[in-house]
Short mmCIF file of C-alpha atoms in Angstrom, two decimals:
data_model
loop_
_atom_site.label_atom_id
_atom_site.label_comp_id
_atom_site.label_asym_id
_atom_site.label_seq_id
_atom_site.Cartn_x
_atom_site.Cartn_y
_atom_site.Cartn_z
CA MET A 1 -14.55 -24.01 -9.09
CA ALA A 2 -13.42 -24.40 -12.77
CA TRP A 3 -10.27 -21.76 -13.08
CA ASP A 4 -10.36 -19.94 -16.75
CA ARG A 5 -6.94 -19.79 -19.04
CA VAL A 6 -6.32 -16.40 -20.84
CA ALA A 7 -7.47 -16.36 -24.54
CA ASN A 8 -5.70 -14.10 -26.63
CA ASN A 9 -5.76 -14.06 -30.20
CA ASN A 10 -1.90 -14.61 -30.67
CA GLU A 11 -0.69 -18.29 -29.02
CA THR A 12 -0.23 -18.08 -24.88
CA HIS A 13 3.42 -19.29 -24.28
CA HIS A 14 4.73 -20.34 -20.86
CA LEU A 15 7.61 -18.96 -20.03
CA SER A 16 10.60 -21.32 -20.48
CA PRO A 17 14.02 -21.67 -18.71
CA SER A 18 15.37 -20.24 -21.79
CA ASN A 19 13.12 -17.22 -21.32
CA ILE A 20 13.66 -16.65 -18.16
CA GLN A 21 17.22 -16.42 -19.00
CA GLN A 22 16.73 -13.93 -21.70
CA ASN A 23 17.63 -10.59 -20.49
CA ASN A 24 21.03 -10.17 -21.61
CA HIS A 25 20.22 -7.06 -23.30
CA GLU A 26 21.28 -3.90 -24.39
CA TYR A 27 19.05 -1.15 -22.56
CA ASP A 28 19.61 1.67 -25.94
CA SER A 29 16.80 4.36 -26.04
CA SER A 30 18.25 5.50 -29.71
CA SER A 31 17.49 1.83 -30.78
CA ALA A 32 13.31 1.78 -29.54
CA PRO A 33 10.93 4.42 -29.43
CA ASP A 34 10.10 3.65 -26.00
CA THR A 35 12.75 0.93 -23.91
CA GLY A 36 9.54 0.05 -21.63
CA HIS A 37 7.50 -0.69 -24.49
CA SER A 38 10.62 -2.98 -26.18
CA ARG A 39 11.38 -4.05 -22.87
CA LEU A 40 7.68 -5.46 -22.45
CA ASN A 41 7.83 -7.44 -26.00
CA GLU A 42 11.54 -9.13 -25.17
CA LEU A 43 9.51 -10.44 -21.69
CA GLY A 44 6.79 -12.41 -24.31
CA TYR A 45 4.05 -9.97 -23.63
CA LYS A 46 2.49 -7.15 -25.86
CA GLN A 47 1.25 -4.14 -25.59
CA GLU A 48 -2.55 -3.88 -24.48
CA LEU A 49 -2.85 -1.18 -22.21
CA LYS A 50 -2.20 2.70 -22.87
CA ARG A 51 1.26 4.03 -22.37
CA ASP A 52 0.60 7.51 -21.42
CA LEU A 53 2.27 7.90 -17.96
CA SER A 54 5.28 10.31 -17.47
CA VAL A 55 7.52 9.72 -14.75
CA LEU A 56 5.91 12.25 -12.45
CA SER A 57 2.54 10.55 -13.01
CA ASN A 58 3.69 6.70 -12.24
CA PHE A 59 5.53 8.48 -8.85
CA ALA A 60 2.46 10.03 -8.10
CA PHE A 61 0.63 6.95 -7.66
CA SER A 62 2.85 5.32 -5.29
CA PHE A 63 3.18 8.69 -3.73
CA SER A 64 -1.24 8.89 -3.40
CA ILE A 65 -1.21 5.57 -1.53
CA ILE A 66 1.22 6.06 0.59
CA SER A 67 0.10 9.00 1.65
CA VAL A 68 1.46 10.15 4.80
CA LEU A 69 -2.11 12.47 5.83
CA THR A 70 -3.65 9.09 5.33
CA GLY A 71 -1.67 6.89 7.19
CA VAL A 72 -0.53 8.98 10.17
CA THR A 73 -3.51 10.71 10.75
CA THR A 74 -5.58 7.46 11.15
CA LEU A 75 -2.93 5.67 13.27
CA TYR A 76 -1.73 8.44 15.13
CA ASN A 77 -3.81 7.00 18.32
CA THR A 78 -1.52 3.96 17.44
CA GLY A 79 1.60 6.25 17.65
CA LEU A 80 0.47 8.63 21.08
CA SER A 81 -0.63 5.33 23.38
CA PHE A 82 2.55 2.99 22.50
CA GLY A 83 5.90 5.50 23.33
CA GLY A 84 4.10 8.92 22.17
CA PRO A 85 6.28 11.36 20.97
CA VAL A 86 9.58 9.48 20.68
CA SER A 87 7.72 6.65 19.05
CA VAL A 88 6.09 8.83 16.09
CA VAL A 89 8.89 11.04 15.44
CA TYR A 90 12.29 8.24 15.75
CA GLY A 91 10.14 5.36 14.70
CA TRP A 92 9.25 7.43 11.13
CA LEU A 93 13.31 7.71 10.60
CA ILE A 94 13.41 4.27 11.61
CA ALA A 95 10.64 2.41 9.43
CA GLY A 96 11.39 4.77 6.82
CA CYS A 97 15.36 3.85 6.88
CA PHE A 98 14.31 -0.20 6.35
CA THR A 99 11.66 0.96 3.70
CA MET A 100 14.07 2.46 1.29
CA ALA A 101 15.89 -0.59 1.45
CA VAL A 102 12.99 -2.70 0.34
CA GLY A 103 12.33 0.01 -1.81
CA LEU A 104 15.73 -0.31 -3.36
CA SER A 105 16.03 -3.32 -4.27
CA MET A 106 12.38 -3.33 -5.60
CA ALA A 107 13.42 -1.00 -7.69
CA GLU A 108 16.26 -2.65 -9.12
CA ILE A 109 13.61 -6.03 -9.94
CA CYS A 110 11.77 -3.18 -11.61
CA SER A 111 14.17 -2.24 -13.66
CA SER A 112 14.78 -5.51 -15.42
CA TYR A 113 11.01 -6.74 -15.44
CA PRO A 114 8.66 -3.90 -15.98
CA THR A 115 5.37 -5.37 -15.95
CA SER A 116 1.85 -5.15 -14.39
CA GLY A 117 2.31 -7.91 -12.60
CA GLY A 118 5.02 -6.86 -11.19
CA LEU A 119 5.90 -8.44 -7.60
CA TYR A 120 4.43 -11.73 -8.98
CA TYR A 121 6.05 -12.24 -12.28
CA TRP A 122 9.26 -11.02 -10.36
CA SER A 123 9.52 -14.37 -8.22
CA ALA A 124 8.29 -16.72 -11.60
CA LYS A 125 11.80 -15.24 -13.26
CA LEU A 126 13.97 -14.96 -10.01
CA ALA A 127 13.00 -18.37 -8.69
CA GLY A 128 14.18 -20.32 -11.35
CA PRO A 129 12.16 -22.73 -13.49
CA SER A 130 11.88 -24.95 -11.00
CA TRP A 131 10.37 -23.01 -8.50
CA ALA A 132 8.71 -20.54 -10.98
CA PRO A 133 5.10 -21.59 -10.49
CA PHE A 134 4.60 -22.36 -7.17
CA ALA A 135 7.09 -18.46 -6.05
CA SER A 136 4.30 -17.02 -8.74
CA TRP A 137 1.39 -18.30 -7.48
CA THR A 138 2.38 -17.51 -3.79
CA THR A 139 4.04 -14.24 -4.44
CA GLY A 140 0.61 -13.19 -6.53
CA TRP A 141 -2.07 -13.72 -4.22
CA PHE A 142 -0.44 -12.18 -0.86
CA ASN A 143 0.16 -9.03 -3.33
CA ILE A 144 -3.22 -9.33 -4.73
CA VAL A 145 -5.33 -9.67 -1.38
CA GLY A 146 -3.00 -7.10 0.24
CA GLN A 147 -3.59 -4.47 -2.14
CA TRP A 148 -7.15 -5.58 -1.38
CA ALA A 149 -6.84 -5.22 2.43
CA ILE A 150 -5.22 -1.54 1.58
CA THR A 151 -8.12 -0.18 -0.10
CA THR A 152 -10.47 -1.72 2.14
CA SER A 153 -8.62 -0.14 4.77
CA VAL A 154 -8.50 3.15 3.53
CA ASP A 155 -11.56 3.94 2.41
CA PHE A 156 -12.89 2.29 5.54
CA SER A 157 -10.60 5.00 7.53
CA LEU A 158 -12.28 7.79 5.06
CA ALA A 159 -15.28 6.79 6.25
CA GLN A 160 -14.68 6.87 10.04
CA LEU A 161 -12.83 10.22 9.21
CA ILE A 162 -16.21 11.66 7.79
CA ALA A 163 -18.29 10.35 10.24
CA VAL A 164 -16.06 12.06 12.64
CA ILE A 165 -16.89 15.48 10.88
CA ILE A 166 -19.82 15.24 10.65
CA LEU A 167 -20.17 14.41 14.40
CA LEU A 168 -17.71 18.05 15.40
CA SER A 169 -19.91 19.93 12.79
CA THR A 170 -22.67 18.93 15.20
CA GLY A 171 -21.39 19.91 18.36
CA GLY A 172 -18.87 16.97 19.50
CA LYS A 173 -19.71 14.43 21.56
CA ASN A 174 -19.98 15.97 24.52
CA GLU A 175 -22.59 18.61 22.86
CA GLY A 176 -25.05 16.05 21.49
CA GLY A 177 -22.93 15.92 18.33
CA TYR A 178 -24.65 13.36 15.14
CA GLU A 179 -22.68 9.07 15.90
CA ALA A 180 -22.71 7.67 13.01
CA SER A 181 -23.85 3.80 13.30
CA LYS A 182 -21.77 1.23 12.35
CA TYR A 183 -24.18 0.71 9.68
CA VAL A 184 -23.93 3.98 8.40
CA VAL A 185 -19.88 4.13 8.26
CA ILE A 186 -20.50 1.38 5.93
CA ALA A 187 -22.74 2.92 4.31
CA ILE A 188 -20.25 5.96 3.63
CA HIS A 189 -17.62 3.25 2.80
CA GLY A 190 -19.89 1.87 0.31
CA GLY A 191 -20.16 4.85 -1.53
CA ILE A 192 -16.71 6.26 -1.45
CA LEU A 193 -15.86 2.35 -3.04
CA LEU A 194 -18.61 3.33 -5.73
CA LEU A 195 -16.78 6.78 -6.20
CA HIS A 196 -13.41 5.24 -7.38
CA ALA A 197 -14.53 2.82 -9.01
CA ILE A 198 -16.06 5.32 -11.65
CA LEU A 199 -12.91 7.54 -11.29
CA ASN A 200 -11.11 4.24 -12.12
CA SER A 201 -13.29 3.57 -15.10
CA PHE A 202 -11.77 6.67 -16.77
CA PRO A 203 -8.98 6.05 -19.36
CA ILE A 204 -5.74 6.44 -18.37
CA SER A 205 -5.04 10.16 -19.13
CA TRP A 206 -7.62 11.33 -16.64
CA LEU A 207 -6.40 9.44 -13.76
CA SER A 208 -2.79 10.52 -14.89
CA PHE A 209 -4.23 14.39 -14.13
CA PHE A 210 -5.87 12.77 -10.69
CA GLY A 211 -2.65 11.08 -9.81
CA GLN A 212 -0.88 14.51 -10.25
CA LEU A 213 -3.55 16.19 -8.47
CA ALA A 214 -3.29 14.22 -5.27
CA ALA A 215 0.44 13.96 -5.37
CA ALA A 216 0.21 17.97 -5.17
CA TRP A 217 -2.59 18.02 -2.63
CA ASN A 218 -0.45 15.94 -0.27
CA ILE A 219 2.21 17.76 -0.13
CA LEU A 220 0.60 21.09 -0.08
CA GLY A 221 -1.46 19.98 2.63
CA VAL A 222 1.44 18.69 4.40
CA PHE A 223 2.59 21.88 4.31
CA VAL A 224 -0.11 23.91 5.22
CA LEU A 225 -1.21 21.42 8.71
CA MET A 226 2.25 21.18 9.97
CA ILE A 227 2.86 25.21 9.54
CA LEU A 228 -0.81 26.40 10.30
CA VAL A 229 -1.67 23.71 13.77
CA PRO A 230 1.42 24.38 15.65
CA LEU A 231 1.16 28.29 14.58
CA VAL A 232 -2.48 29.02 15.61
CA ALA A 233 -2.24 26.74 19.08
CA THR A 234 -2.29 28.40 22.11
CA GLU A 235 -0.62 25.93 23.91
CA LYS A 236 2.69 24.31 22.37
CA ALA A 237 4.56 21.23 23.41
CA SER A 238 8.22 22.22 24.17
CA ALA A 239 10.90 20.94 22.29
CA LYS A 240 11.79 18.65 24.73
CA PHE A 241 8.45 17.02 24.89
CA VAL A 242 8.24 16.05 21.43
CA PHE A 243 12.02 14.91 21.28
CA THR A 244 12.44 12.71 24.62
CA HIS A 245 9.11 12.43 25.94
CA PHE A 246 8.02 8.69 26.14
CA ASN A 247 4.32 7.59 26.93
CA THR A 248 4.55 4.27 28.69
CA ASP A 249 0.91 5.03 30.38
CA ASN A 250 -0.91 2.52 27.51
CA GLY A 251 -3.85 1.24 29.58
CA GLU A 252 -3.35 -2.29 27.73
CA GLY A 253 -1.09 -3.53 30.77
CA ILE A 254 2.00 -3.38 28.76
CA SER A 255 5.24 -1.82 30.34
CA SER A 256 8.05 -3.10 28.47
CA ARG A 257 9.49 0.26 26.73
CA LEU A 258 11.11 -1.75 24.10
CA TYR A 259 7.52 -3.70 23.61
CA ILE A 260 6.12 -0.01 23.81
CA PHE A 261 8.14 1.16 21.11
CA VAL A 262 8.24 -1.31 18.84
CA LEU A 263 4.19 -1.81 18.66
CA GLY A 264 4.47 1.99 18.27
CA LEU A 265 6.23 1.31 15.00
CA LEU A 266 2.94 0.34 13.29
CA MET A 267 1.65 3.51 12.59
CA SER A 268 5.12 4.48 9.85
CA GLN A 269 5.35 0.87 8.85
CA TYR A 270 1.47 1.13 7.82
CA THR A 271 2.09 4.39 6.38
CA LEU A 272 5.25 3.50 4.11
CA THR A 273 3.06 0.92 2.27
CA GLY A 274 1.69 0.85 -1.34
CA TYR A 275 4.70 2.06 -3.57
CA ASP A 276 4.25 -1.05 -5.73
CA ALA A 277 1.78 0.90 -7.53
CA SER A 278 4.76 1.85 -9.41
CA ALA A 279 5.25 -1.60 -10.64
CA HIS A 280 2.21 -2.00 -11.93
CA MET A 281 1.95 1.46 -13.11
CA THR A 282 4.84 0.09 -15.95
CA GLU A 283 2.83 -0.97 -18.95
CA GLU A 284 1.66 2.76 -19.03
CA THR A 285 4.72 3.92 -18.40
CA LYS A 286 6.98 5.49 -20.70
CA ASP A 287 10.65 4.15 -20.77
CA ALA A 288 9.53 1.98 -17.32
CA ASP A 289 12.59 0.16 -16.82
CA VAL A 290 13.94 3.85 -15.97
CA ASN A 291 11.06 5.56 -14.73
CA GLY A 292 9.33 2.47 -12.80
CA PRO A 293 12.07 2.19 -9.90
CA LYS A 294 12.52 6.44 -10.23
CA GLY A 295 8.58 6.28 -8.69
CA ILE A 296 9.39 3.36 -6.52
CA ILE A 297 12.10 5.41 -4.91
CA SER A 298 11.30 9.20 -5.15
CA SER A 299 7.67 8.40 -3.56
CA ILE A 300 9.50 6.35 -1.03
CA GLY A 301 11.95 9.09 -0.15
CA ILE A 302 9.50 12.09 -0.33
CA SER A 303 6.94 10.52 1.85
CA ILE A 304 9.52 9.78 4.53
CA ILE A 305 10.91 13.71 4.28
CA VAL A 306 7.19 16.00 4.19
CA GLY A 307 6.25 12.43 6.50
CA TRP A 308 8.12 13.62 9.57
CA GLY A 309 7.85 17.51 8.70
CA TYR A 310 3.49 16.55 9.42
CA ILE A 311 4.66 14.50 12.43
CA LEU A 312 6.54 17.29 13.99
CA GLY A 313 4.12 20.07 13.28
CA ILE A 314 1.21 17.76 14.87
CA THR A 315 3.16 16.91 18.04
CA PHE A 316 4.10 20.20 18.88
CA ALA A 317 0.10 21.23 19.26
CA VAL A 318 0.07 18.00 21.47
CA THR A 319 -0.09 19.17 25.35
CA ASN A 320 -2.30 16.04 27.11
CA ILE A 321 -2.18 12.66 25.57
CA PRO A 322 -4.81 11.17 27.94
CA HIS A 323 -7.28 13.75 26.72
CA LEU A 324 -6.62 12.84 22.86
CA LEU A 325 -6.95 9.20 23.35
CA SER A 326 -9.90 9.46 25.46
CA SER A 327 -13.41 8.32 23.95
CA ASN A 328 -15.00 11.19 26.42
CA ASN A 329 -13.26 13.87 24.50
CA ASP A 330 -15.47 15.59 21.37
CA ALA A 331 -14.00 13.76 18.41
CA GLY A 332 -14.61 10.46 20.49
CA GLY A 333 -11.15 9.88 20.98
CA TYR A 334 -9.54 10.21 17.63
CA ALA A 335 -6.50 11.84 18.42
CA ILE A 336 -5.54 14.17 15.22
CA ALA A 337 -9.09 15.43 14.75
CA GLU A 338 -9.27 16.19 18.76
CA ILE A 339 -6.00 18.21 17.88
CA PHE A 340 -7.27 20.32 15.13
CA PHE A 341 -10.51 21.26 16.72
CA GLN A 342 -9.26 22.47 20.08
CA VAL A 343 -6.82 24.15 18.57
CA PHE A 344 -8.74 26.38 16.86
CA LYS A 345 -11.36 26.47 19.24
CA SER A 346 -9.06 27.41 21.57
CA ARG A 347 -7.60 30.58 19.48
CA TYR A 348 -11.12 31.64 18.14
CA GLY A 349 -13.79 30.31 19.89
CA ASN A 350 -14.91 27.40 17.83
CA GLY A 351 -13.43 24.28 15.77
CA ILE A 352 -14.51 25.08 12.43
CA GLY A 353 -10.68 25.81 10.93
CA GLY A 354 -10.30 22.55 12.89
CA ILE A 355 -12.87 20.74 10.66
CA ILE A 356 -11.60 22.61 7.78
CA CYS A 357 -8.51 20.98 8.52
CA LEU A 358 -9.64 17.74 8.42
CA GLY A 359 -11.18 18.15 5.41
CA ILE A 360 -7.89 18.55 3.90
CA VAL A 361 -7.03 15.51 5.26
CA ALA A 362 -9.83 13.67 3.87
CA VAL A 363 -9.60 14.41 0.44
CA ALA A 364 -5.72 13.23 0.90
CA ILE A 365 -7.44 10.21 1.69
CA PHE A 366 -10.07 10.11 -1.23
CA PHE A 367 -6.86 10.15 -3.16
CA CYS A 368 -5.23 7.61 -1.64
CA GLY A 369 -7.90 5.10 -2.00
CA MET A 370 -8.38 6.17 -5.91
CA SER A 371 -4.85 5.55 -6.69
CA SER A 372 -4.94 2.13 -4.26
CA MET A 373 -7.60 1.02 -6.47
CA THR A 374 -6.35 1.87 -9.88
CA SER A 375 -2.96 -0.28 -8.37
CA ASN A 376 -5.33 -2.67 -7.53
CA SER A 377 -6.86 -3.11 -11.20
CA ARG A 378 -3.80 -3.50 -12.95
CA MET A 379 -2.64 -6.52 -10.30
CA VAL A 380 -5.95 -8.80 -11.28
CA TYR A 381 -5.44 -7.64 -14.77
CA ALA A 382 -1.97 -9.20 -15.19
CA PHE A 383 -2.55 -11.80 -12.60
CA SER A 384 -5.65 -13.06 -14.88
CA ARG A 385 -3.84 -12.58 -18.25
CA ASP A 386 -1.92 -15.39 -16.76
CA GLY A 387 -4.65 -17.54 -15.58
CA ALA A 388 -4.14 -17.39 -12.01
CA MET A 389 -7.80 -16.00 -10.90
CA PRO A 390 -10.99 -17.75 -11.35
CA LEU A 391 -12.84 -16.27 -14.84
CA SER A 392 -9.73 -14.92 -15.92
CA THR A 393 -10.88 -14.27 -18.90
CA PHE A 394 -13.36 -11.88 -18.06
CA TRP A 395 -10.79 -9.78 -15.49
CA HIS A 396 -8.32 -9.71 -18.13
CA LYS A 397 -10.48 -7.65 -20.63
CA VAL A 398 -10.08 -3.76 -21.62
CA ASN A 399 -12.52 -1.83 -22.92
CA LYS A 400 -11.99 0.92 -25.59
CA GLN A 401 -10.01 3.05 -23.70
CA GLU A 402 -7.45 0.61 -22.83
CA VAL A 403 -8.91 0.52 -19.22
CA PRO A 404 -9.37 -3.16 -17.65
CA LEU A 405 -12.91 -1.90 -16.58
CA ASN A 406 -14.25 -5.57 -14.80
CA ALA A 407 -10.78 -5.53 -12.48
CA VAL A 408 -11.70 -2.20 -11.42
CA TRP A 409 -15.12 -2.94 -10.76
CA LEU A 410 -13.77 -6.58 -9.17
CA SER A 411 -11.53 -4.71 -7.02
CA ALA A 412 -14.48 -2.52 -5.64
CA LEU A 413 -16.52 -5.04 -5.09
CA ILE A 414 -13.98 -7.31 -2.57
CA ALA A 415 -12.78 -4.08 -0.80
CA PHE A 416 -16.38 -3.55 0.12
CA CYS A 417 -16.78 -7.33 1.44
CA MET A 418 -13.81 -6.82 3.56
CA ALA A 419 -15.17 -4.31 5.08
CA LEU A 420 -18.51 -5.83 5.89
CA THR A 421 -16.77 -7.59 8.46
CA SER A 422 -16.51 -4.41 10.67
CA LEU A 423 -20.08 -4.93 10.95
CA GLY A 424 -19.76 -8.07 13.08
CA SER A 425 -16.19 -6.66 15.00
CA LEU A 426 -13.88 -4.33 14.64
CA VAL A 427 -11.43 -7.03 16.26
CA ALA A 428 -12.42 -8.66 13.34
CA PHE A 429 -12.19 -5.85 10.82
CA GLN A 430 -8.59 -5.18 12.37
CA ALA A 431 -7.47 -8.52 11.66
CA MET A 432 -8.61 -8.38 7.81
CA VAL A 433 -6.94 -5.38 7.32
CA SER A 434 -3.87 -6.49 9.03
CA ILE A 435 -3.06 -8.39 5.81
CA ALA A 436 -2.38 -5.16 4.50
CA THR A 437 0.22 -4.52 6.46
CA ILE A 438 2.19 -7.36 6.86
CA GLY A 439 0.61 -9.63 4.17
CA LEU A 440 1.60 -6.79 1.54
CA TYR A 441 4.98 -6.57 2.76
CA ILE A 442 5.85 -10.38 2.47
CA ALA A 443 4.68 -10.22 -1.49
CA TYR A 444 7.86 -7.30 -1.46
CA ALA A 445 10.25 -9.90 0.23
CA LEU A 446 9.62 -12.96 -1.50
CA PRO A 447 11.04 -11.68 -5.16
CA ILE A 448 13.61 -9.80 -3.20
CA PHE A 449 14.96 -13.23 -1.27
CA PHE A 450 14.57 -14.76 -4.48
CA ARG A 451 17.03 -12.07 -6.12
CA VAL A 452 19.78 -12.56 -3.23
CA THR A 453 19.24 -16.28 -3.09
CA LEU A 454 18.37 -18.35 -6.13
CA ALA A 455 19.29 -15.70 -8.97
CA ARG A 456 22.28 -14.37 -6.97
CA LYS A 457 23.97 -14.98 -9.86
CA SER A 458 21.84 -15.15 -12.58
CA PHE A 459 20.14 -11.78 -12.61
CA THR A 460 20.98 -9.69 -15.13
CA PRO A 461 19.95 -5.76 -13.96
CA GLY A 462 18.49 -3.42 -16.15
CA PRO A 463 19.76 0.71 -16.38
CA PHE A 464 19.05 1.21 -12.33
CA ASN A 465 21.17 -1.10 -10.92
CA LEU A 466 22.18 -1.15 -7.05
CA GLY A 467 26.10 -2.34 -8.32
CA ARG A 468 27.70 -4.43 -6.04
CA TYR A 469 25.53 -3.40 -2.76
CA GLY A 470 22.40 -5.14 -4.48
CA ILE A 471 22.69 -8.33 -2.76
CA MET A 472 23.62 -6.51 1.00
CA VAL A 473 20.66 -4.00 0.15
CA GLY A 474 18.17 -6.96 -0.61
CA TRP A 475 19.38 -9.15 2.59
CA VAL A 476 18.57 -5.43 4.70
CA ALA A 477 14.88 -5.89 2.88
CA VAL A 478 14.41 -9.32 3.75
CA LEU A 479 15.39 -9.16 7.29
CA TRP A 480 13.77 -6.22 8.08
CA VAL A 481 10.44 -7.66 6.84
CA ALA A 482 10.80 -10.84 8.80
CA THR A 483 11.31 -8.64 11.63
CA ILE A 484 8.07 -6.42 11.51
CA SER A 485 6.29 -9.53 10.47
CA VAL A 486 6.76 -10.85 13.79
CA LEU A 487 7.31 -7.97 15.88
CA PHE A 488 3.44 -6.73 14.40
CA SER A 489 1.92 -10.39 15.13
CA LEU A 490 2.65 -9.88 18.68
CA PRO A 491 -0.17 -9.35 21.77
CA VAL A 492 -0.94 -5.70 21.82
CA ALA A 493 -2.50 -5.89 25.54
CA TYR A 494 -2.95 -7.91 28.31
CA PRO A 495 -4.15 -10.35 29.84
CA ILE A 496 -4.75 -12.13 26.23
CA SER A 497 -8.55 -12.68 25.73
CA LYS A 498 -10.69 -13.02 22.91
CA GLU A 499 -10.99 -9.30 22.46
CA THR A 500 -7.79 -8.68 23.47
CA LEU A 501 -5.99 -11.00 20.94
CA ASN A 502 -4.15 -10.11 18.04
CA TYR A 503 -5.49 -11.55 14.93
CA THR A 504 -2.61 -11.03 12.61
CA PRO A 505 -1.26 -14.00 12.98
CA VAL A 506 -4.41 -15.98 12.18
CA ALA A 507 -5.29 -13.43 9.31
CA VAL A 508 -1.97 -13.90 7.29
CA GLY A 509 -1.50 -17.34 8.47
CA GLY A 510 -5.28 -18.28 6.66
CA LEU A 511 -3.95 -16.44 3.93
CA LEU A 512 -0.99 -18.44 3.98
CA ILE A 513 -2.80 -22.08 4.20
CA LEU A 514 -5.21 -20.78 1.94
CA THR A 515 -2.78 -19.72 -0.78
CA VAL A 516 -0.36 -22.90 -0.13
CA SER A 517 -3.63 -25.65 -0.07
CA SER A 518 -5.11 -24.42 -3.23
CA TRP A 519 -1.45 -24.57 -4.86
CA VAL A 520 -1.14 -28.37 -3.27
CA LEU A 521 -4.66 -29.29 -4.26
CA TYR A 522 -4.99 -28.05 -7.91
CA ALA A 523 -3.33 -25.31 -9.02
CA ARG A 524 0.09 -27.04 -9.37
CA HIS A 525 -1.32 -29.38 -12.15
CA TRP A 526 -2.31 -26.70 -14.54
CA PHE A 527 -0.48 -23.22 -13.40
CA LYS A 528 2.92 -22.87 -14.80
CA GLY A 529 3.94 -19.21 -14.09
CA PRO A 530 3.32 -16.21 -16.17
CA VAL A 531 1.83 -16.85 -19.42
CA THR A 532 3.14 -14.99 -22.39
CA ASN A 533 1.04 -13.84 -25.29
CA ILE A 534 3.80 -13.19 -28.49
CA LYS A 535 5.67 -15.48 -30.04
CA ASN A 536 9.72 -15.39 -29.48
#
């Protein structure tokens, strides 16, 4: 397969060692109309995307992708199965603290290198001239595939939720409700992706509005549900149950309490993912060297707070874990859907209120998928700008509204193709989307690792920096990613068979093999890392 180089009107230049060190500059907002624009020029790139996002809009994209309503709702079953209330309540705080360490380290690097390329560009700059091409190639492919997996899993989870809403609206599983087949679910998934691609074809000013609306919806939705659901419930769990009950009855043959708790962390860590969107949107963000880092940190911090509130509110309505997890309940085993439905049914005689609550969650997931595709397309745009993708010149194009339209539709197509694995086996699909958590976090950790090792002395921070704590926080972040990469690759059921095997290491290992082998076989001969398009 021929791999195109980026064609620009201006002469292109590979980042040289002198360029890599060319960030000893003064960040003076008074000397330039926009510090992010000026910094982008210093890094060797001309402004091609419309720089129209405020710090609020930048935050909104990451916050919408993290979307606690999406992650917690989707994987609450996992949390209940592995540890129950203790796992979801305390696991959220543990994962949140370590995620903040990852976010702080990323924010520090983002402040120095505010480009749409984000992580792979950072790796190239921090790994040094010798390792830059390979570091950039590996980080970039883990990042972009991880983002496609995020979009796939988010939109597929929305399709599944819509199927559950239809089931409950037609009477529920026990009263002859309509149960959508896997083909109907994949068709719904395709329709959602189509809508997201259309929305992402609009100018960035429109997306900025949708992004802010999404952030507001997520925050208000969390507060409405965390208050309304336990308030309406006729039976409530005790504080002792919520804060001390540990569920060991997982039905998967696992008895070790530590092992169970570790597996329960997946709900929290999967949710707290996707905040690299703030980095990918920096070329469209005003004063991005300051506002990009703010977007990363604030989206994580606010998500931790409101997410914990949502988890507590929902868990106070949990009174019968086995029933919630049973595939024979009205929601077909979808725990939060069953909670909402039964809470209103027990109070008012019908579950209409619960279905409306599920609608609130569905809208939040829709916004999450929309923002995820926005981030995807900017990563595709930047990666192809540097010639790292097949047909790079095509994916790098922007239209008259300065939108990378081709990159948007490519992201939608790949997300749909990834979801097709669900038709063969949900096990295969879960292996595919496991890259969304582990694969993406590996991409997060690589530039941080280079920051605390190869670039420990040469890194010049931007306006936002951690000072003397930068190295320590960086190592905490790297070690946490290494830890969860091992933990989430452990078997989740015993005895182990082809149906119960955790295929995460297979999926992530396969991605690693493909990335490294493609580098060794041909990419090392022509890919030299990020390419500048401004003469210095």
